[in-house]
Amino acid sequence: MAACCVFLGSIILAIILLIFFYPPGLPKVSLSSLTVTKFNSTGDHISGYLNMQFQVLNPNLVTDFFYHDVNCSVYHDKDHLASTMSPGFVHPARETRQISVTVHLTPGTTARGIGDDLATYDFTDFDVKLTISVVRVR
Ligand SMILES: *[C@@H]1O[C@H](CO)[C@@H](O)[C@H](O)[C@H]1NC(C)=O
Ligand SMILES: *[C@@H]1O[C@H](CO)[C@@H](O)[C@H](O)[C@H]1NC(C)=O
């Protein structure tokens, strides 16, 4: 009986140790919506606003994160078009948070080749990079 309790106790202890000391999983980020407003283009010069919503999941059972400033950068091919910083926040364990970012492409922003894309295909690709430095709170 006592041996059985010790055995069960050590399993429970192992699970607790695993939960608290297992390396935390990274936040999972997905882009849930993207809209473009006031878009204007003349050749390879563009302007407008990219409005994005990201969903960020903290997959951990007990680890809270603190995010420092969030840097959202937009690229077309290799051209860096613009960046927007948003304030950091605390992201509790198991929760999903929305990050809303608007990136302003100021008039005269150069995206080489975009004029051809739009003339030929009527669409173009942007790359979006979200950079967040994460501190583990708990
Ligand atoms: C679009 O851009 C062109 C050239 O930069 C400018 O002349 C025009 O006024 C702009 N149109 C709008 C609606 O902003
Ligand atoms: C955000 O990231 C871009 C691309 O890496 C960089 O050029 C820019 O300086 C960054 N902004 C800040 C405020 O760190």
Short mmCIF file of N, CA and C and ligand atoms in Angstrom, two decimals:
data_model
loop_
_atom_site.label_atom_id
_atom_site.label_comp_id
_atom_site.label_asym_id
_atom_site.label_seq_id
_atom_site.Cartn_x
_atom_site.Cartn_y
_atom_site.Cartn_z
N MET A 1 0.84 -1.21 0.00
CA MET A 1 0.00 0.00 0.00
C MET A 1 0.87 1.25 0.00
N ALA A 2 1.80 1.28 0.95
CA ALA A 2 2.68 2.45 1.04
C ALA A 2 3.52 2.58 -0.23
N ALA A 3 4.00 1.44 -0.73
CA ALA A 3 4.83 1.45 -1.93
C ALA A 3 4.03 2.03 -3.09
N CYS A 4 2.74 1.63 -3.12
CA CYS A 4 1.86 2.11 -4.19
C CYS A 4 1.71 3.62 -4.12
N CYS A 5 1.56 4.15 -2.90
CA CYS A 5 1.40 5.60 -2.73
C CYS A 5 2.67 6.33 -3.16
N VAL A 6 3.81 5.78 -2.79
CA VAL A 6 5.08 6.40 -3.17
C VAL A 6 5.19 6.43 -4.69
N PHE A 7 4.79 5.31 -5.30
CA PHE A 7 4.85 5.20 -6.76
C PHE A 7 3.96 6.26 -7.42
N LEU A 8 2.70 6.31 -6.95
CA LEU A 8 1.76 7.31 -7.49
C LEU A 8 2.27 8.72 -7.25
N GLY A 9 2.80 8.90 -6.02
CA GLY A 9 3.32 10.22 -5.66
C GLY A 9 4.44 10.64 -6.59
N SER A 10 5.30 9.69 -6.96
CA SER A 10 6.41 10.09 -7.83
C SER A 10 5.94 10.34 -9.25
N ILE A 11 4.89 9.65 -9.66
CA ILE A 11 4.33 9.96 -10.99
C ILE A 11 3.77 11.38 -11.01
N ILE A 12 3.03 11.70 -9.94
CA ILE A 12 2.44 13.05 -9.87
C ILE A 12 3.53 14.10 -9.82
N LEU A 13 4.57 13.82 -9.03
CA LEU A 13 5.69 14.76 -8.93
C LEU A 13 6.34 14.95 -10.30
N ALA A 14 6.51 13.83 -11.02
CA ALA A 14 7.14 13.90 -12.34
C ALA A 14 6.29 14.76 -13.28
N ILE A 15 4.97 14.60 -13.19
CA ILE A 15 4.09 15.39 -14.07
C ILE A 15 4.20 16.88 -13.72
N ILE A 16 4.22 17.17 -12.40
CA ILE A 16 4.33 18.57 -11.99
C ILE A 16 5.66 19.16 -12.47
N LEU A 17 6.75 18.39 -12.29
CA LEU A 17 8.06 18.87 -12.74
C LEU A 17 8.05 19.13 -14.24
N LEU A 18 7.39 18.21 -14.96
CA LEU A 18 7.33 18.32 -16.42
C LEU A 18 6.59 19.60 -16.82
N ILE A 19 5.45 19.85 -16.13
CA ILE A 19 4.66 21.03 -16.48
C ILE A 19 5.45 22.29 -16.21
N PHE A 20 6.18 22.32 -15.08
CA PHE A 20 6.84 23.57 -14.71
C PHE A 20 8.20 23.76 -15.38
N PHE A 21 8.88 22.66 -15.70
CA PHE A 21 10.24 22.84 -16.19
C PHE A 21 10.45 22.42 -17.63
N TYR A 22 9.42 21.90 -18.24
CA TYR A 22 9.53 21.56 -19.66
C TYR A 22 9.76 22.86 -20.42
N PRO A 23 10.66 22.87 -21.41
CA PRO A 23 10.87 24.13 -22.14
C PRO A 23 9.54 24.61 -22.72
N PRO A 24 9.23 25.89 -22.53
CA PRO A 24 7.92 26.37 -22.99
C PRO A 24 7.79 26.33 -24.50
N GLY A 25 6.59 26.04 -24.97
CA GLY A 25 6.32 26.07 -26.40
C GLY A 25 6.28 27.51 -26.86
N LEU A 26 6.65 27.74 -28.10
CA LEU A 26 6.64 29.09 -28.64
C LEU A 26 5.21 29.53 -28.94
N PRO A 27 4.97 30.84 -28.92
CA PRO A 27 3.65 31.33 -29.31
C PRO A 27 3.35 30.93 -30.76
N LYS A 28 2.09 30.61 -31.01
CA LYS A 28 1.69 30.26 -32.38
C LYS A 28 0.93 31.44 -32.97
N VAL A 29 1.45 31.91 -34.11
CA VAL A 29 0.90 33.13 -34.70
C VAL A 29 0.23 32.80 -36.03
N SER A 30 -0.95 33.34 -36.26
CA SER A 30 -1.54 33.23 -37.59
C SER A 30 -2.18 34.57 -37.96
N LEU A 31 -2.24 34.79 -39.25
CA LEU A 31 -2.85 36.02 -39.76
C LEU A 31 -4.32 35.72 -39.98
N SER A 32 -5.20 36.40 -39.25
CA SER A 32 -6.61 36.05 -39.39
C SER A 32 -7.35 36.98 -40.33
N SER A 33 -6.83 38.19 -40.53
CA SER A 33 -7.47 39.01 -41.56
C SER A 33 -6.51 40.06 -42.09
N LEU A 34 -6.72 40.43 -43.34
CA LEU A 34 -5.89 41.44 -43.99
C LEU A 34 -6.77 42.24 -44.92
N THR A 35 -6.79 43.54 -44.73
CA THR A 35 -7.50 44.38 -45.69
C THR A 35 -6.57 45.52 -46.11
N VAL A 36 -6.79 46.01 -47.30
CA VAL A 36 -6.01 47.12 -47.81
C VAL A 36 -6.97 48.27 -48.05
N THR A 37 -6.63 49.44 -47.53
CA THR A 37 -7.50 50.59 -47.75
C THR A 37 -6.69 51.74 -48.36
N LYS A 38 -7.40 52.58 -49.08
CA LYS A 38 -6.82 53.76 -49.73
C LYS A 38 -5.59 53.41 -50.55
N PHE A 39 -5.68 52.26 -51.25
CA PHE A 39 -4.53 51.85 -52.05
C PHE A 39 -4.45 52.68 -53.32
N ASN A 40 -3.24 53.11 -53.62
CA ASN A 40 -3.01 53.90 -54.83
C ASN A 40 -1.66 53.47 -55.39
N SER A 41 -1.60 53.31 -56.70
CA SER A 41 -0.30 52.98 -57.27
C SER A 41 -0.08 53.72 -58.56
N THR A 42 1.16 54.15 -58.74
CA THR A 42 1.60 54.76 -59.99
C THR A 42 2.92 54.10 -60.32
N GLY A 43 2.92 53.22 -61.31
CA GLY A 43 4.14 52.48 -61.60
C GLY A 43 4.55 51.69 -60.37
N ASP A 44 5.80 51.87 -59.93
CA ASP A 44 6.29 51.12 -58.78
C ASP A 44 6.14 51.88 -57.47
N HIS A 45 5.41 53.00 -57.51
CA HIS A 45 5.18 53.77 -56.27
C HIS A 45 3.77 53.49 -55.78
N ILE A 46 3.69 53.14 -54.51
CA ILE A 46 2.38 52.80 -53.95
C ILE A 46 2.15 53.57 -52.66
N SER A 47 0.89 53.61 -52.27
CA SER A 47 0.55 54.17 -50.97
C SER A 47 -0.73 53.50 -50.50
N GLY A 48 -1.00 53.62 -49.23
CA GLY A 48 -2.21 53.03 -48.68
C GLY A 48 -1.98 52.49 -47.28
N TYR A 49 -2.95 51.72 -46.81
CA TYR A 49 -2.88 51.16 -45.47
C TYR A 49 -3.13 49.65 -45.53
N LEU A 50 -2.27 48.88 -44.86
CA LEU A 50 -2.51 47.45 -44.70
C LEU A 50 -2.97 47.22 -43.27
N ASN A 51 -4.20 46.72 -43.16
CA ASN A 51 -4.77 46.49 -41.83
C ASN A 51 -4.78 45.00 -41.56
N MET A 52 -4.07 44.58 -40.53
CA MET A 52 -3.91 43.15 -40.28
C MET A 52 -4.33 42.79 -38.87
N GLN A 53 -4.90 41.60 -38.77
CA GLN A 53 -5.21 41.05 -37.45
C GLN A 53 -4.50 39.73 -37.32
N PHE A 54 -3.71 39.61 -36.28
CA PHE A 54 -3.02 38.35 -35.99
C PHE A 54 -3.68 37.71 -34.79
N GLN A 55 -3.71 36.37 -34.84
CA GLN A 55 -4.12 35.62 -33.66
C GLN A 55 -2.90 34.97 -33.09
N VAL A 56 -2.68 35.17 -31.81
CA VAL A 56 -1.51 34.59 -31.16
C VAL A 56 -1.98 33.71 -30.02
N LEU A 57 -1.56 32.44 -30.09
CA LEU A 57 -1.92 31.49 -29.05
C LEU A 57 -0.70 31.21 -28.19
N ASN A 58 -0.88 31.26 -26.90
CA ASN A 58 0.15 30.78 -25.97
C ASN A 58 -0.20 29.33 -25.63
N PRO A 59 0.55 28.37 -26.19
CA PRO A 59 0.14 26.97 -26.08
C PRO A 59 0.48 26.34 -24.74
N ASN A 60 1.10 27.08 -23.85
CA ASN A 60 1.59 26.48 -22.61
C ASN A 60 0.53 26.42 -21.52
N LEU A 61 0.67 25.41 -20.65
CA LEU A 61 -0.30 25.24 -19.57
C LEU A 61 -0.10 26.24 -18.45
N VAL A 62 1.15 26.55 -18.15
CA VAL A 62 1.40 27.42 -16.99
C VAL A 62 2.33 28.59 -17.29
N THR A 63 2.90 28.66 -18.48
CA THR A 63 3.90 29.70 -18.75
C THR A 63 3.25 30.95 -19.33
N ASP A 64 3.33 32.05 -18.59
CA ASP A 64 2.88 33.33 -19.14
C ASP A 64 4.04 33.98 -19.87
N PHE A 65 3.73 34.73 -20.91
CA PHE A 65 4.76 35.45 -21.65
C PHE A 65 4.56 36.95 -21.49
N PHE A 66 5.66 37.66 -21.56
CA PHE A 66 5.54 39.10 -21.76
C PHE A 66 6.18 39.43 -23.09
N TYR A 67 5.46 40.12 -23.94
CA TYR A 67 5.98 40.52 -25.24
C TYR A 67 6.46 41.96 -25.16
N HIS A 68 7.68 42.18 -25.59
CA HIS A 68 8.14 43.55 -25.76
C HIS A 68 7.51 44.09 -27.02
N ASP A 69 7.89 45.29 -27.41
CA ASP A 69 7.28 45.91 -28.58
C ASP A 69 7.20 44.95 -29.76
N VAL A 70 6.09 45.02 -30.44
CA VAL A 70 5.82 44.14 -31.58
C VAL A 70 6.14 44.92 -32.85
N ASN A 71 7.04 44.37 -33.66
CA ASN A 71 7.44 45.04 -34.91
C ASN A 71 6.82 44.29 -36.09
N CYS A 72 5.92 44.96 -36.79
CA CYS A 72 5.29 44.35 -37.96
C CYS A 72 5.85 45.04 -39.20
N SER A 73 6.54 44.28 -40.05
CA SER A 73 7.18 44.85 -41.24
C SER A 73 6.59 44.23 -42.50
N VAL A 74 6.43 45.07 -43.51
CA VAL A 74 5.85 44.61 -44.77
C VAL A 74 6.90 44.73 -45.88
N TYR A 75 6.97 43.67 -46.69
CA TYR A 75 7.93 43.61 -47.79
C TYR A 75 7.22 43.30 -49.09
N HIS A 76 7.84 43.77 -50.18
CA HIS A 76 7.43 43.30 -51.49
C HIS A 76 8.71 42.86 -52.17
N ASP A 77 8.77 41.56 -52.57
CA ASP A 77 10.03 40.96 -52.95
C ASP A 77 11.07 41.28 -51.86
N LYS A 78 12.15 41.94 -52.24
CA LYS A 78 13.17 42.20 -51.22
C LYS A 78 13.05 43.61 -50.63
N ASP A 79 12.11 44.39 -51.15
CA ASP A 79 11.98 45.75 -50.66
C ASP A 79 11.22 45.81 -49.35
N HIS A 80 11.86 46.41 -48.36
CA HIS A 80 11.17 46.68 -47.09
C HIS A 80 10.33 47.94 -47.28
N LEU A 81 9.03 47.82 -47.16
CA LEU A 81 8.16 48.96 -47.47
C LEU A 81 7.89 49.84 -46.26
N ALA A 82 7.56 49.21 -45.15
CA ALA A 82 7.22 50.00 -43.96
C ALA A 82 7.12 49.08 -42.75
N SER A 83 7.20 49.67 -41.57
CA SER A 83 7.05 48.91 -40.32
C SER A 83 6.16 49.68 -39.37
N THR A 84 5.48 48.97 -38.52
CA THR A 84 4.71 49.60 -37.45
C THR A 84 5.03 48.90 -36.14
N MET A 85 5.26 49.70 -35.11
CA MET A 85 5.49 49.13 -33.80
C MET A 85 4.20 49.20 -32.99
N SER A 86 3.89 48.12 -32.28
CA SER A 86 2.76 48.18 -31.35
C SER A 86 3.28 47.84 -29.96
N PRO A 87 2.59 48.32 -28.95
CA PRO A 87 3.06 48.12 -27.58
C PRO A 87 3.03 46.66 -27.15
N GLY A 88 3.91 46.32 -26.24
CA GLY A 88 3.96 44.96 -25.71
C GLY A 88 2.80 44.68 -24.76
N PHE A 89 2.67 43.43 -24.37
CA PHE A 89 1.59 43.06 -23.45
C PHE A 89 1.90 41.71 -22.80
N VAL A 90 1.14 41.42 -21.76
CA VAL A 90 1.28 40.13 -21.09
C VAL A 90 0.34 39.13 -21.76
N HIS A 91 0.84 37.96 -22.00
CA HIS A 91 0.03 36.92 -22.65
C HIS A 91 -0.06 35.71 -21.73
N PRO A 92 -1.17 35.57 -21.01
CA PRO A 92 -1.28 34.47 -20.06
C PRO A 92 -1.30 33.10 -20.74
N ALA A 93 -0.91 32.09 -19.99
CA ALA A 93 -0.90 30.72 -20.47
C ALA A 93 -2.26 30.31 -21.04
N ARG A 94 -2.24 29.51 -22.10
CA ARG A 94 -3.43 28.89 -22.72
C ARG A 94 -4.33 29.88 -23.43
N GLU A 95 -4.01 31.18 -23.40
CA GLU A 95 -4.96 32.14 -23.97
C GLU A 95 -4.57 32.56 -25.38
N THR A 96 -5.58 33.02 -26.12
CA THR A 96 -5.38 33.54 -27.46
C THR A 96 -5.59 35.05 -27.40
N ARG A 97 -4.69 35.76 -28.04
CA ARG A 97 -4.81 37.22 -28.06
C ARG A 97 -4.82 37.69 -29.51
N GLN A 98 -5.51 38.80 -29.75
CA GLN A 98 -5.51 39.42 -31.07
C GLN A 98 -4.48 40.54 -31.07
N ILE A 99 -3.74 40.65 -32.14
CA ILE A 99 -2.90 41.84 -32.34
C ILE A 99 -3.39 42.51 -33.61
N SER A 100 -3.82 43.75 -33.50
CA SER A 100 -4.26 44.50 -34.68
C SER A 100 -3.17 45.50 -35.05
N VAL A 101 -2.77 45.48 -36.30
CA VAL A 101 -1.70 46.37 -36.74
C VAL A 101 -2.12 47.04 -38.05
N THR A 102 -1.90 48.32 -38.13
CA THR A 102 -2.06 49.02 -39.40
C THR A 102 -0.69 49.52 -39.84
N VAL A 103 -0.29 49.11 -41.04
CA VAL A 103 0.99 49.58 -41.59
C VAL A 103 0.67 50.61 -42.67
N HIS A 104 1.24 51.78 -42.50
CA HIS A 104 0.98 52.87 -43.44
C HIS A 104 2.06 52.89 -44.51
N LEU A 105 1.66 52.69 -45.74
CA LEU A 105 2.58 52.85 -46.87
C LEU A 105 2.46 54.30 -47.31
N THR A 106 3.46 55.07 -46.95
CA THR A 106 3.36 56.51 -47.23
C THR A 106 3.50 56.76 -48.72
N PRO A 107 2.88 57.85 -49.23
CA PRO A 107 2.97 58.13 -50.66
C PRO A 107 4.43 58.15 -51.13
N GLY A 108 4.69 57.51 -52.26
CA GLY A 108 6.05 57.45 -52.77
C GLY A 108 6.79 56.20 -52.35
N THR A 109 6.17 55.31 -51.57
CA THR A 109 6.81 54.05 -51.20
C THR A 109 7.13 53.26 -52.47
N THR A 110 8.38 52.80 -52.59
CA THR A 110 8.81 52.10 -53.80
C THR A 110 8.77 50.59 -53.60
N ALA A 111 8.05 49.91 -54.46
CA ALA A 111 8.01 48.44 -54.47
C ALA A 111 8.35 48.02 -55.89
N ARG A 112 9.64 47.67 -56.10
CA ARG A 112 10.09 47.39 -57.47
C ARG A 112 9.33 46.22 -58.08
N GLY A 113 8.80 46.42 -59.25
CA GLY A 113 8.11 45.35 -59.97
C GLY A 113 6.62 45.30 -59.73
N ILE A 114 6.14 46.09 -58.77
CA ILE A 114 4.71 45.97 -58.43
C ILE A 114 3.83 46.53 -59.54
N GLY A 115 4.35 47.53 -60.26
CA GLY A 115 3.59 48.08 -61.38
C GLY A 115 3.32 47.02 -62.44
N ASP A 116 4.34 46.20 -62.75
CA ASP A 116 4.18 45.10 -63.72
C ASP A 116 3.20 44.05 -63.21
N ASP A 117 3.35 43.67 -61.91
CA ASP A 117 2.44 42.69 -61.31
C ASP A 117 1.00 43.12 -61.49
N LEU A 118 0.74 44.36 -61.10
CA LEU A 118 -0.64 44.84 -61.11
C LEU A 118 -1.17 44.94 -62.53
N ALA A 119 -0.30 45.38 -63.47
CA ALA A 119 -0.74 45.50 -64.86
C ALA A 119 -0.98 44.12 -65.48
N THR A 120 -0.13 43.14 -65.13
CA THR A 120 -0.21 41.82 -65.75
C THR A 120 -1.23 40.91 -65.09
N TYR A 121 -1.21 40.84 -63.75
CA TYR A 121 -2.03 39.84 -63.03
C TYR A 121 -3.18 40.47 -62.26
N ASP A 122 -3.12 41.77 -62.06
CA ASP A 122 -4.13 42.43 -61.24
C ASP A 122 -4.02 42.07 -59.76
N PHE A 123 -2.94 41.39 -59.38
CA PHE A 123 -2.71 41.18 -57.94
C PHE A 123 -1.21 41.14 -57.69
N THR A 124 -0.85 41.18 -56.41
CA THR A 124 0.56 41.11 -56.07
C THR A 124 0.71 40.49 -54.69
N ASP A 125 1.93 40.09 -54.35
CA ASP A 125 2.18 39.48 -53.04
C ASP A 125 2.94 40.44 -52.15
N PHE A 126 2.55 40.46 -50.90
CA PHE A 126 3.36 41.13 -49.89
C PHE A 126 3.82 40.07 -48.89
N ASP A 127 4.97 40.30 -48.30
CA ASP A 127 5.40 39.46 -47.19
C ASP A 127 5.26 40.28 -45.92
N VAL A 128 4.80 39.62 -44.88
CA VAL A 128 4.63 40.29 -43.60
C VAL A 128 5.48 39.57 -42.56
N LYS A 129 6.26 40.34 -41.84
CA LYS A 129 7.09 39.74 -40.79
C LYS A 129 6.74 40.36 -39.45
N LEU A 130 6.39 39.51 -38.52
CA LEU A 130 6.06 39.97 -37.17
C LEU A 130 7.21 39.57 -36.26
N THR A 131 7.86 40.56 -35.67
CA THR A 131 8.98 40.26 -34.78
C THR A 131 8.61 40.65 -33.36
N ILE A 132 8.65 39.68 -32.46
CA ILE A 132 8.29 39.95 -31.07
C ILE A 132 9.38 39.36 -30.19
N SER A 133 9.95 40.18 -29.30
CA SER A 133 10.84 39.52 -28.35
C SER A 133 10.04 39.15 -27.12
N VAL A 134 10.22 37.91 -26.72
CA VAL A 134 9.37 37.29 -25.71
C VAL A 134 10.16 37.05 -24.44
N VAL A 135 9.58 37.44 -23.33
CA VAL A 135 10.18 37.12 -22.03
C VAL A 135 9.22 36.18 -21.31
N ARG A 136 9.77 35.12 -20.78
CA ARG A 136 8.95 34.19 -20.01
C ARG A 136 8.73 34.77 -18.63
N VAL A 137 7.47 34.93 -18.27
CA VAL A 137 7.16 35.55 -16.99
C VAL A 137 7.11 34.50 -15.89
N ARG A 138 6.57 33.34 -16.22
CA ARG A 138 6.39 32.33 -15.20
C ARG A 138 6.49 30.97 -15.88
C1 LIG B 1 -2.50 58.51 -56.51
O1 LIG B 1 -1.12 58.79 -56.73
C2 LIG B 1 -0.91 59.74 -57.77
C3 LIG B 1 0.58 59.84 -58.01
O2 LIG B 1 1.31 59.80 -56.81
C4 LIG B 1 -1.53 61.06 -57.39
O3 LIG B 1 -1.35 62.00 -58.43
C5 LIG B 1 -3.03 60.86 -57.14
O4 LIG B 1 -3.60 62.05 -56.67
C6 LIG B 1 -3.24 59.77 -56.09
N1 LIG B 1 -4.66 59.48 -55.97
C7 LIG B 1 -5.27 59.43 -54.80
C8 LIG B 1 -6.74 59.09 -54.83
O5 LIG B 1 -4.70 59.62 -53.73
C1 LIG B 2 11.34 46.77 -37.44
O1 LIG B 2 11.87 45.81 -38.31
C2 LIG B 2 12.38 46.35 -39.54
C3 LIG B 2 12.79 45.20 -40.43
O2 LIG B 2 13.61 44.30 -39.78
C4 LIG B 2 13.53 47.28 -39.24
O3 LIG B 2 14.01 47.85 -40.44
C5 LIG B 2 13.04 48.37 -38.30
O4 LIG B 2 14.12 49.21 -37.94
C6 LIG B 2 12.40 47.79 -37.05
N1 LIG B 2 11.84 48.87 -36.26
C7 LIG B 2 12.21 49.09 -35.01
C8 LIG B 2 11.59 50.27 -34.34
O5 LIG B 2 12.96 48.33 -34.42
#
